[in-house]
Amino acid sequence: MWVLRLGRCFSGAASGGASSGSRLARAAPGGGRQEAAGDPGCKGRVFQNPTWQHVEQTPLSQKKVTVEVLDHLERLALVDFRNWEGVQQLEKAIQFADQLHAVNTEGVEPMDSVLEDRCLYLREDNITEGNCTEELLQNAKEKVEEYFVAPPGNIPLAKLEERDTCLQVSK
Amino acid sequence: MLRVSLREISAALKEGQVSPTELCQRCLSLIKATKFLNAYITVAEDTALKQAEESEKRYRTGQTLGNLDGIPFAVKDNFSTAGIETTCASNMLKGYIPPYNATVVQKLLDQGAVLLGKTNLDEFAMGSGSTDGIFGPVKNPWSYSRQYREKHVQHSHTENEDSNWLITGGSSGGSAAAVSSFTCFVALGSDTGGSTRNPASHCGVVGLKPTYGLVSRHGLIPLVNSMDVPGILTRCVDDAAIVLGILAGHDPKDSTTVQDTFKPFELPSFIDVSKLCIGIPKEYHTPGLSSETLALWAKAADLFENAGAKVVDVNLPHTHYSIVCYHVLCTAEVASNMARFDGLEYGHRSNMDQSTEVMYAATRREGFNYVVRGRILSGNYFLLKQNYENYFVKAQKVRRLIANDFVNVFNRGIDVLLTPTTLTDTIPYLEFIKEDNRTRSAQDDIFTQAANLAGLPAISVPTALSEKGLPIGLQFIGQAFQEMQLLTVAKWFEKQMKFPMVQLQGVMDEGHTVSHHQKSAFFS
């Protein structure tokens, strides 16, 4: 697992150093035409050395997820972890994502879409297509007349102890 | 004949030097001869020949539909194609036959182009190697090239010719391999984090990712709705411009396409780059970048400078966090998009039927591979109430910072950015699988995914061969909806570099039994 450091700007473990993000922004001033304009001799050049380094993360800071949360995830997603490797994958993914906390996002609005400045296209509410029941039913495995057939609903997934899941082992 | 550009083959068809059916048959033969590459999942031989015959009729009566009439193309298997199985290389959609064509596929068919088949990919386009689909990995045609074989010394006498083959990169590896091995003239891929540009770089072809909102996603089985775009893979930049001209534009069926009228453009033959300002983002020099790629990057910068362009260092300060941001947003959107696969209306359905929940869970257990399951579970974790603000919303904020980085750079007068596409040239499959899919994606997408986060157009242009004789591509990132400028710069660069054509004759001599007819089709 690697954590980001910029050269000599050490910032401790991934989850700490909330200022490292802003340090990153401040450490690299200007750039672009202004810099070139200020110094006519300065030419754009591909940086000779990597501008940052990877650092191995200590095992102590590895995230542990409780079995309750894992069970909850399996129920929400209706997808199973299959084995403890799957759980470890999740923990690694969380650890990786934790690096985000180093960025200073004060006053920044979340961005849903890059096209947020535009109006969504709404067409006229007229029927332009349809009547394709047979076509659509062709892909379904279980059907009766024009219905998709589902097993009985409103039955929650079995509790952890009664399910066939690798998470049982720890309980 | 199969190696020429779109423009040249179109001219040949118009002049009657070759007929659409003959062209189609040659491509189909070549697909059979290169089956070992595993680039195609489905070859639609009958429908392709039928389309070719209809094209031939049109040529005879002088009523062709356009420049692409009769030209064979391939499509990544996550685009819906009516009547042709669309699997996304997953058990979940094995046997699924969509009742409609994706808009981009329909647009090409409306131009008279001939659909040869569906190409291989990573399952649900998740991956950077085209190795994790249920139909097996795709092999890079360059593994069999003379250029690679001459430089590659077999290290042990037990290593046979084929055991150390190279990956194509991903996830549109099948499409890239199809174009690279001359089985079609253009292929469609999808690009969410670099899935078109990465294999383009590794297979020595041009990979274009248009601006988000320019090309319709209707029919493209979604991975990340806010970042996906259909990608175009061709053998030269001109071809990419031609195809973009057909595919771009508002689609009422995709409300995320912009309503601006798109004017197809032709790239100029004489290009002057002296008025351009090229930006070199400092932060893209990351650890892991091979010295060869670095040298090529520097050489490219010098090339522009010597031609009179202004080449300057620029800062994209949040580059380091873009891969993390992408990881969170991608898994979160995947968790949402994959929820539609429950076995009820289409796709795989489990036999367990005690309840809907049990059936859904079993269907998804049986249908998805470990990569898809892993991303769904991670995504759900980041979307949990207790984590939503800290991970998902946080990532959305970081996304804005990253998008703003680009805006700031372009506002300062930079026209186009020049960066590497991949860290190194391609690697052997046995090497690639030493790390898991997520780790590899995090490593390989490093230069490409920022353009997806910001929605900007980007193109990978094959630049030169590495010391091993393998392709290295460089990437240009342009301003939103400025594809003409981007492609013009790319075309100029392509002309300067004169990237060599892959020499695949060698493969025919190595025991692959090929009929005389197929052999002549290959060599023509």
CSV table of N, CA and C in Angstrom, one decimal, chain B residues 385-522:
chain,number,residue,atom,x,y,z
B,385,LYS,N,-24.4,5.0,5.5
B,385,LYS,CA,-24.8,6.3,6.1
B,385,LYS,C,-23.6,6.8,6.9
B,386,GLN,N,-22.9,6.0,7.6
B,386,GLN,CA,-21.8,6.5,8.5
B,386,GLN,C,-20.6,6.9,7.7
B,387,ASN,N,-20.5,6.4,6.4
B,387,ASN,CA,-19.3,6.7,5.6
B,387,ASN,C,-19.6,7.7,4.5
B,388,TYR,N,-20.9,8.0,4.2
B,388,TYR,CA,-21.2,8.8,3.0
B,388,TYR,C,-20.5,10.1,2.9
B,389,GLU,N,-20.5,10.8,4.0
B,389,GLU,CA,-19.9,12.2,4.0
B,389,GLU,C,-18.4,12.0,3.9
B,390,ASN,N,-17.8,11.1,4.7
B,390,ASN,CA,-16.4,11.0,4.7
B,390,ASN,C,-15.7,10.4,3.5
B,391,TYR,N,-16.4,9.6,2.7
B,391,TYR,CA,-15.8,9.0,1.6
B,391,TYR,C,-16.5,9.5,0.3
B,392,PHE,N,-17.8,9.2,0.1
B,392,PHE,CA,-18.4,9.6,-1.2
B,392,PHE,C,-18.4,11.1,-1.4
B,393,VAL,N,-19.0,11.8,-0.5
B,393,VAL,CA,-19.1,13.3,-0.7
B,393,VAL,C,-17.7,13.9,-0.7
B,394,LYS,N,-16.8,13.4,0.1
B,394,LYS,CA,-15.4,13.9,0.1
B,394,LYS,C,-14.8,13.6,-1.3
B,395,ALA,N,-15.0,12.5,-1.8
B,395,ALA,CA,-14.5,12.2,-3.2
B,395,ALA,C,-15.1,13.1,-4.2
B,396,GLN,N,-16.3,13.5,-4.1
B,396,GLN,CA,-17.0,14.4,-5.0
B,396,GLN,C,-16.4,15.8,-4.9
B,397,LYS,N,-16.0,16.2,-3.7
B,397,LYS,CA,-15.4,17.5,-3.5
B,397,LYS,C,-14.0,17.4,-4.1
B,398,VAL,N,-13.2,16.3,-3.9
B,398,VAL,CA,-11.9,16.2,-4.5
B,398,VAL,C,-12.0,16.2,-6.0
B,399,ARG,N,-13.1,15.6,-6.5
B,399,ARG,CA,-13.3,15.6,-8.0
B,399,ARG,C,-13.4,17.1,-8.5
B,400,ARG,N,-14.1,17.9,-7.8
B,400,ARG,CA,-14.2,19.3,-8.2
B,400,ARG,C,-12.8,20.0,-8.2
B,401,LEU,N,-12.0,19.7,-7.2
B,401,LEU,CA,-10.7,20.3,-7.1
B,401,LEU,C,-9.9,19.8,-8.3
B,402,ILE,N,-10.0,18.6,-8.7
B,402,ILE,CA,-9.2,18.0,-9.8
B,402,ILE,C,-9.7,18.7,-11.1
B,403,ALA,N,-11.0,18.8,-11.3
B,403,ALA,CA,-11.6,19.4,-12.5
B,403,ALA,C,-11.1,20.8,-12.6
B,404,ASN,N,-11.1,21.5,-11.4
B,404,ASN,CA,-10.7,22.9,-11.4
B,404,ASN,C,-9.2,23.1,-11.7
B,405,ASP,N,-8.4,22.1,-11.3
B,405,ASP,CA,-7.0,22.1,-11.7
B,405,ASP,C,-6.8,22.3,-13.2
B,406,PHE,N,-7.6,21.5,-13.9
B,406,PHE,CA,-7.5,21.5,-15.4
B,406,PHE,C,-8.0,22.9,-15.9
B,407,VAL,N,-9.1,23.3,-15.3
B,407,VAL,CA,-9.7,24.6,-15.8
B,407,VAL,C,-8.7,25.7,-15.6
B,408,ASN,N,-8.0,25.7,-14.4
B,408,ASN,CA,-7.0,26.8,-14.2
B,408,ASN,C,-5.9,26.7,-15.2
B,409,VAL,N,-5.5,25.5,-15.5
B,409,VAL,CA,-4.3,25.4,-16.5
B,409,VAL,C,-4.8,25.9,-17.8
B,410,PHE,N,-5.9,25.5,-18.3
B,410,PHE,CA,-6.4,25.9,-19.6
B,410,PHE,C,-6.7,27.4,-19.6
B,411,ASN,N,-7.1,28.0,-18.5
B,411,ASN,CA,-7.4,29.4,-18.5
B,411,ASN,C,-6.2,30.3,-18.6
B,412,ARG,N,-5.0,29.6,-18.3
B,412,ARG,CA,-3.8,30.4,-18.4
B,412,ARG,C,-3.2,30.4,-19.8
B,413,GLY,N,-4.0,29.8,-20.7
B,413,GLY,CA,-3.5,29.9,-22.1
B,413,GLY,C,-2.9,28.6,-22.7
B,414,ILE,N,-3.0,27.5,-21.9
B,414,ILE,CA,-2.5,26.3,-22.4
B,414,ILE,C,-3.5,25.7,-23.3
B,415,ASP,N,-3.1,25.2,-24.5
B,415,ASP,CA,-4.1,24.6,-25.4
B,415,ASP,C,-4.3,23.2,-25.1
B,416,VAL,N,-3.2,22.4,-25.0
B,416,VAL,CA,-3.3,21.0,-24.9
B,416,VAL,C,-2.2,20.5,-23.9
B,417,LEU,N,-2.5,19.4,-23.2
B,417,LEU,CA,-1.5,18.9,-22.3
B,417,LEU,C,-0.9,17.6,-22.9
B,418,LEU,N,0.4,17.4,-22.6
B,418,LEU,CA,1.1,16.3,-23.1
B,418,LEU,C,1.5,15.4,-22.0
B,419,THR,N,1.1,14.2,-21.9
B,419,THR,CA,1.5,13.3,-20.8
B,419,THR,C,1.8,11.9,-21.3
B,420,PRO,N,2.4,11.0,-20.5
B,420,PRO,CA,2.5,9.6,-20.9
B,420,PRO,C,1.1,9.0,-20.8
B,421,THR,N,0.9,7.9,-21.5
B,421,THR,CA,-0.4,7.2,-21.3
B,421,THR,C,-0.3,6.1,-20.3
B,422,THR,N,0.8,5.3,-20.4
B,422,THR,CA,1.0,4.2,-19.4
B,422,THR,C,2.4,4.4,-18.8
B,423,LEU,N,2.6,3.7,-17.7
B,423,LEU,CA,3.9,3.8,-17.0
B,423,LEU,C,5.0,3.1,-17.8
B,424,THR,N,4.7,2.0,-18.4
B,424,THR,CA,5.8,1.3,-19.2
B,424,THR,C,5.1,0.7,-20.4
B,425,ASP,N,5.9,0.0,-21.2
B,425,ASP,CA,5.3,-0.7,-22.4
B,425,ASP,C,4.6,-2.0,-21.8
B,426,THR,N,4.0,-2.8,-22.6
B,426,THR,CA,3.2,-3.8,-22.0
B,426,THR,C,4.1,-4.9,-21.4
B,427,ILE,N,3.4,-5.7,-20.5
B,427,ILE,CA,4.2,-6.7,-19.8
B,427,ILE,C,3.6,-8.1,-20.1
B,428,PRO,N,4.3,-9.2,-19.8
B,428,PRO,CA,3.8,-10.5,-19.9
B,428,PRO,C,2.6,-10.8,-19.0
B,429,TYR,N,1.7,-11.6,-19.4
B,429,TYR,CA,0.5,-12.0,-18.6
B,429,TYR,C,1.0,-12.5,-17.3
B,430,LEU,N,2.0,-13.4,-17.3
B,430,LEU,CA,2.4,-14.1,-16.1
B,430,LEU,C,2.9,-13.1,-15.0
B,431,GLU,N,3.4,-12.0,-15.5
B,431,GLU,CA,3.9,-10.9,-14.7
B,431,GLU,C,2.7,-10.1,-14.2
B,432,PHE,N,1.8,-9.8,-15.1
B,432,PHE,CA,0.6,-9.0,-14.7
B,432,PHE,C,-0.2,-9.6,-13.6
B,433,ILE,N,-0.4,-10.9,-13.7
B,433,ILE,CA,-1.3,-11.5,-12.7
B,433,ILE,C,-0.7,-11.7,-11.3
B,434,LYS,N,0.5,-11.2,-11.1
B,434,LYS,CA,1.1,-11.3,-9.8
B,434,LYS,C,0.5,-10.4,-8.8
B,435,GLU,N,-0.2,-9.3,-9.4
B,435,GLU,CA,-0.9,-8.4,-8.5
B,435,GLU,C,-2.4,-8.6,-8.8
B,436,ASP,N,-3.3,-8.2,-7.8
B,436,ASP,CA,-4.7,-8.4,-8.1
B,436,ASP,C,-5.2,-7.2,-9.0
B,437,ASN,N,-6.4,-7.4,-9.4
B,437,ASN,CA,-7.0,-6.4,-10.4
B,437,ASN,C,-7.0,-5.0,-9.8
B,438,ARG,N,-7.4,-4.8,-8.6
B,438,ARG,CA,-7.5,-3.5,-8.0
B,438,ARG,C,-6.2,-2.8,-8.0
B,439,THR,N,-5.2,-3.5,-7.5
B,439,THR,CA,-3.8,-2.9,-7.5
B,439,THR,C,-3.4,-2.5,-8.9
B,440,ARG,N,-3.6,-3.4,-9.8
B,440,ARG,CA,-3.1,-3.1,-11.2
B,440,ARG,C,-3.9,-1.9,-11.7
B,441,SER,N,-5.2,-1.9,-11.5
B,441,SER,CA,-6.0,-0.7,-12.0
B,441,SER,C,-5.4,0.6,-11.4
B,442,ALA,N,-5.2,0.5,-10.1
B,442,ALA,CA,-4.7,1.8,-9.5
B,442,ALA,C,-3.3,2.2,-10.1
B,443,GLN,N,-2.5,1.2,-10.4
B,443,GLN,CA,-1.2,1.6,-11.0
B,443,GLN,C,-1.4,2.0,-12.5
B,444,ASP,N,-2.1,1.2,-13.2
B,444,ASP,CA,-2.1,1.5,-14.7
B,444,ASP,C,-3.0,2.7,-15.1
B,445,ASP,N,-4.0,3.0,-14.3
B,445,ASP,CA,-4.9,4.1,-14.7
B,445,ASP,C,-4.3,5.5,-14.3
B,446,ILE,N,-3.2,5.5,-13.8
B,446,ILE,CA,-2.7,6.7,-13.1
B,446,ILE,C,-2.7,8.0,-14.1
B,447,PHE,N,-2.4,7.8,-15.3
B,447,PHE,CA,-2.3,9.0,-16.2
B,447,PHE,C,-3.6,9.2,-16.9
B,448,THR,N,-4.5,8.2,-16.9
B,448,THR,CA,-5.6,8.3,-17.8
B,448,THR,C,-6.9,8.8,-17.0
B,449,GLN,N,-7.1,8.4,-15.7
B,449,GLN,CA,-8.4,8.6,-15.2
B,449,GLN,C,-8.7,10.1,-14.8
B,450,ALA,N,-7.7,10.9,-14.7
B,450,ALA,CA,-8.0,12.3,-14.4
B,450,ALA,C,-8.9,12.9,-15.5
B,451,ALA,N,-8.6,12.6,-16.7
B,451,ALA,CA,-9.4,13.1,-17.8
B,451,ALA,C,-10.9,12.7,-17.7
B,452,ASN,N,-11.1,11.5,-17.2
B,452,ASN,CA,-12.5,11.0,-17.0
B,452,ASN,C,-13.1,11.8,-15.8
B,453,LEU,N,-12.4,12.0,-14.8
B,453,LEU,CA,-13.0,12.8,-13.6
B,453,LEU,C,-13.4,14.2,-14.1
B,454,ALA,N,-12.5,14.8,-15.0
B,454,ALA,CA,-12.8,16.1,-15.4
B,454,ALA,C,-13.7,16.2,-16.7
B,455,GLY,N,-13.9,15.0,-17.3
B,455,GLY,CA,-14.8,14.9,-18.4
B,455,GLY,C,-14.1,15.4,-19.7
B,456,LEU,N,-12.8,15.5,-19.7
B,456,LEU,CA,-12.1,16.1,-20.8
B,456,LEU,C,-11.8,15.1,-21.9
B,457,PRO,N,-11.6,15.6,-23.2
B,457,PRO,CA,-11.2,14.7,-24.2
B,457,PRO,C,-9.7,14.4,-24.1
B,458,ALA,N,-9.4,13.1,-24.5
B,458,ALA,CA,-8.0,12.8,-24.4
B,458,ALA,C,-7.7,11.7,-25.5
B,459,ILE,N,-6.5,11.7,-26.0
B,459,ILE,CA,-6.2,10.7,-27.1
B,459,ILE,C,-4.8,10.2,-26.8
B,460,SER,N,-4.7,8.8,-27.1
B,460,SER,CA,-3.4,8.2,-27.0
B,460,SER,C,-2.9,8.0,-28.4
B,461,VAL,N,-1.7,8.4,-28.7
B,461,VAL,CA,-1.1,8.3,-30.0
B,461,VAL,C,0.1,7.4,-29.9
B,462,PRO,N,0.2,6.4,-30.8
B,462,PRO,CA,1.4,5.5,-30.7
B,462,PRO,C,2.6,6.3,-31.1
B,463,THR,N,3.6,6.3,-30.3
B,463,THR,CA,4.8,7.2,-30.5
B,463,THR,C,6.0,6.5,-31.0
B,464,ALA,N,6.5,5.4,-30.3
B,464,ALA,CA,7.7,4.8,-30.8
B,464,ALA,C,7.7,3.4,-30.1
B,465,LEU,N,8.7,2.6,-30.6
B,465,LEU,CA,8.9,1.3,-30.0
B,465,LEU,C,9.9,1.4,-28.8
B,466,SER,N,9.6,0.6,-27.8
B,466,SER,CA,10.6,0.5,-26.7
B,466,SER,C,11.8,-0.4,-27.1
B,467,GLU,N,12.7,-0.5,-26.2
B,467,GLU,CA,13.9,-1.3,-26.5
B,467,GLU,C,13.5,-2.8,-26.7
B,468,LYS,N,12.4,-3.2,-26.1
B,468,LYS,CA,11.9,-4.5,-26.3
B,468,LYS,C,11.2,-4.7,-27.6
B,469,GLY,N,11.0,-3.6,-28.3
B,469,GLY,CA,10.3,-3.7,-29.6
B,469,GLY,C,8.8,-3.6,-29.4
B,470,LEU,N,8.3,-3.0,-28.3
B,470,LEU,CA,6.9,-2.9,-28.0
B,470,LEU,C,6.4,-1.4,-28.0
B,471,PRO,N,5.1,-1.2,-28.4
B,471,PRO,CA,4.7,0.2,-28.5
B,471,PRO,C,4.6,1.0,-27.2
B,472,ILE,N,4.9,2.2,-27.3
B,472,ILE,CA,4.7,3.2,-26.2
B,472,ILE,C,3.9,4.3,-26.8
B,473,GLY,N,2.8,4.7,-26.1
B,473,GLY,CA,2.0,5.8,-26.6
B,473,GLY,C,2.1,7.0,-25.7
B,474,LEU,N,1.8,8.1,-26.3
B,474,LEU,CA,1.7,9.3,-25.4
B,474,LEU,C,0.3,9.9,-25.5
B,475,GLN,N,0.0,10.6,-24.5
B,475,GLN,CA,-1.4,11.1,-24.4
B,475,GLN,C,-1.5,12.6,-24.5
B,476,PHE,N,-2.5,13.1,-25.2
B,476,PHE,CA,-2.8,14.5,-25.3
B,476,PHE,C,-4.2,14.7,-24.6
B,477,ILE,N,-4.3,15.7,-23.7
B,477,ILE,CA,-5.5,16.0,-23.1
B,477,ILE,C,-6.0,17.4,-23.5
B,478,GLY,N,-7.2,17.5,-24.0
B,478,GLY,CA,-7.6,18.7,-24.6
B,478,GLY,C,-8.7,19.4,-23.7
B,479,GLN,N,-9.2,20.5,-24.2
B,479,GLN,CA,-10.2,21.2,-23.5
B,479,GLN,C,-11.6,20.7,-23.9
B,480,ALA,N,-12.5,20.8,-23.0
B,480,ALA,CA,-13.8,20.2,-23.2
B,480,ALA,C,-14.4,20.7,-24.6
B,481,PHE,N,-14.9,19.7,-25.4
B,481,PHE,CA,-15.5,19.9,-26.6
B,481,PHE,C,-14.6,20.5,-27.7
B,482,GLN,N,-13.3,20.5,-27.4
B,482,GLN,CA,-12.3,21.0,-28.4
B,482,GLN,C,-11.6,19.9,-29.1
B,483,GLU,N,-12.4,18.9,-29.6
B,483,GLU,CA,-11.8,17.7,-30.2
B,483,GLU,C,-11.0,18.1,-31.5
B,484,MET,N,-11.5,19.1,-32.2
B,484,MET,CA,-10.8,19.4,-33.4
B,484,MET,C,-9.4,19.9,-33.1
B,485,GLN,N,-9.2,20.7,-32.1
B,485,GLN,CA,-7.8,21.2,-31.8
B,485,GLN,C,-7.0,20.0,-31.3
B,486,LEU,N,-7.6,19.2,-30.4
B,486,LEU,CA,-6.9,18.0,-29.9
B,486,LEU,C,-6.4,17.1,-31.0
B,487,LEU,N,-7.3,16.8,-31.9
B,487,LEU,CA,-7.0,15.8,-32.9
B,487,LEU,C,-6.0,16.4,-33.9
B,488,THR,N,-6.1,17.7,-34.1
B,488,THR,CA,-5.1,18.4,-35.0
B,488,THR,C,-3.7,18.2,-34.5
B,489,VAL,N,-3.6,18.5,-33.2
B,489,VAL,CA,-2.3,18.4,-32.5
B,489,VAL,C,-1.8,16.9,-32.6
B,490,ALA,N,-2.7,16.0,-32.3
B,490,ALA,CA,-2.4,14.6,-32.3
B,490,ALA,C,-1.9,14.2,-33.7
B,491,LYS,N,-2.6,14.7,-34.8
B,491,LYS,CA,-2.3,14.3,-36.1
B,491,LYS,C,-0.9,14.8,-36.5
B,492,TRP,N,-0.6,16.0,-36.1
B,492,TRP,CA,0.8,16.6,-36.4
B,492,TRP,C,1.8,15.7,-35.7
B,493,PHE,N,1.6,15.4,-34.5
B,493,PHE,CA,2.5,14.6,-33.7
B,493,PHE,C,2.7,13.2,-34.4
B,494,GLU,N,1.6,12.6,-34.8
B,494,GLU,CA,1.6,11.3,-35.4
B,494,GLU,C,2.5,11.3,-36.7
B,495,LYS,N,2.4,12.4,-37.4
B,495,LYS,CA,3.1,12.6,-38.7
B,495,LYS,C,4.6,12.6,-38.4
B,496,GLN,N,4.9,13.4,-37.3
B,496,GLN,CA,6.4,13.5,-36.9
B,496,GLN,C,7.0,12.2,-36.5
B,497,MET,N,6.2,11.4,-35.8
B,497,MET,CA,6.8,10.2,-35.1
B,497,MET,C,6.9,9.0,-36.1
B,498,LYS,N,6.0,9.0,-37.1
B,498,LYS,CA,6.0,7.9,-38.0
B,498,LYS,C,6.1,6.5,-37.3
B,499,PHE,N,5.2,6.2,-36.5
B,499,PHE,CA,5.2,4.9,-35.8
B,499,PHE,C,5.1,3.7,-36.7
B,500,PRO,N,6.0,2.7,-36.5
B,500,PRO,CA,6.1,1.6,-37.5
B,500,PRO,C,4.9,0.7,-37.4
B,501,MET,N,4.6,0.1,-38.5
B,501,MET,CA,3.5,-0.9,-38.6
B,501,MET,C,3.9,-2.2,-37.9
B,502,VAL,N,3.0,-2.9,-37.3
B,502,VAL,CA,3.4,-4.1,-36.7
B,502,VAL,C,3.7,-5.2,-37.7
B,503,GLN,N,4.7,-5.9,-37.6
B,503,GLN,CA,5.1,-6.9,-38.6
B,503,GLN,C,4.7,-8.3,-38.1
B,504,LEU,N,3.5,-8.8,-38.6
B,504,LEU,CA,3.0,-10.1,-38.0
B,504,LEU,C,3.3,-11.3,-38.9
B,505,GLN,N,4.1,-11.2,-39.9
B,505,GLN,CA,4.2,-12.3,-40.8
B,505,GLN,C,4.7,-13.5,-40.1
B,506,GLY,N,5.6,-13.3,-39.1
B,506,GLY,CA,6.2,-14.4,-38.4
B,506,GLY,C,5.3,-15.4,-37.8
B,507,VAL,N,4.1,-14.9,-37.4
B,507,VAL,CA,3.2,-15.8,-36.7
B,507,VAL,C,2.7,-17.0,-37.6
B,508,MET,N,2.7,-16.7,-38.9
B,508,MET,CA,2.2,-17.7,-39.9
B,508,MET,C,3.2,-18.9,-40.0
B,509,ASP,N,4.5,-18.7,-39.7
B,509,ASP,CA,5.5,-19.7,-39.8
B,509,ASP,C,5.6,-20.6,-38.6
B,510,GLU,N,4.9,-20.2,-37.5
B,510,GLU,CA,5.1,-21.0,-36.3
B,510,GLU,C,4.1,-22.0,-36.0
B,511,GLY,N,3.7,-22.8,-36.9
B,511,GLY,CA,2.9,-23.9,-36.7
B,511,GLY,C,1.4,-23.7,-36.5
B,512,HIS,N,1.0,-22.4,-36.7
B,512,HIS,CA,-0.5,-22.2,-36.7
B,512,HIS,C,-1.0,-22.7,-38.0
B,513,THR,N,-1.8,-23.7,-38.1
B,513,THR,CA,-2.2,-24.2,-39.4
B,513,THR,C,-3.2,-23.3,-40.0
B,514,VAL,N,-2.8,-22.8,-41.1
B,514,VAL,CA,-3.7,-21.8,-41.8
B,514,VAL,C,-3.8,-22.2,-43.3
B,515,SER,N,-5.0,-22.2,-43.7
B,515,SER,CA,-5.2,-22.6,-45.1
B,515,SER,C,-4.6,-21.6,-46.1
B,516,HIS,N,-4.4,-22.1,-47.3
B,516,HIS,CA,-3.8,-21.2,-48.2
B,516,HIS,C,-4.6,-19.9,-48.5
B,517,HIS,N,-5.9,-20.1,-48.5
B,517,HIS,CA,-6.9,-19.0,-48.7
B,517,HIS,C,-6.7,-18.0,-47.6
B,518,GLN,N,-6.6,-18.5,-46.3
B,518,GLN,CA,-6.5,-17.5,-45.2
B,518,GLN,C,-5.2,-16.8,-45.3
B,519,LYS,N,-4.2,-17.6,-45.7
B,519,LYS,CA,-2.8,-17.0,-45.7
B,519,LYS,C,-2.8,-15.9,-46.7
B,520,SER,N,-3.4,-16.0,-47.8
B,520,SER,CA,-3.3,-15.0,-48.8
B,520,SER,C,-4.1,-13.8,-48.3
B,521,ALA,N,-5.2,-14.1,-47.6
B,521,ALA,CA,-6.0,-12.9,-47.1
B,521,ALA,C,-5.2,-12.1,-46.1
B,522,PHE,N,-4.3,-12.8,-45.4
B,522,PHE,CA,-3.5,-12.2,-44.4
B,522,PHE,C,-2.4,-11.3,-45.0
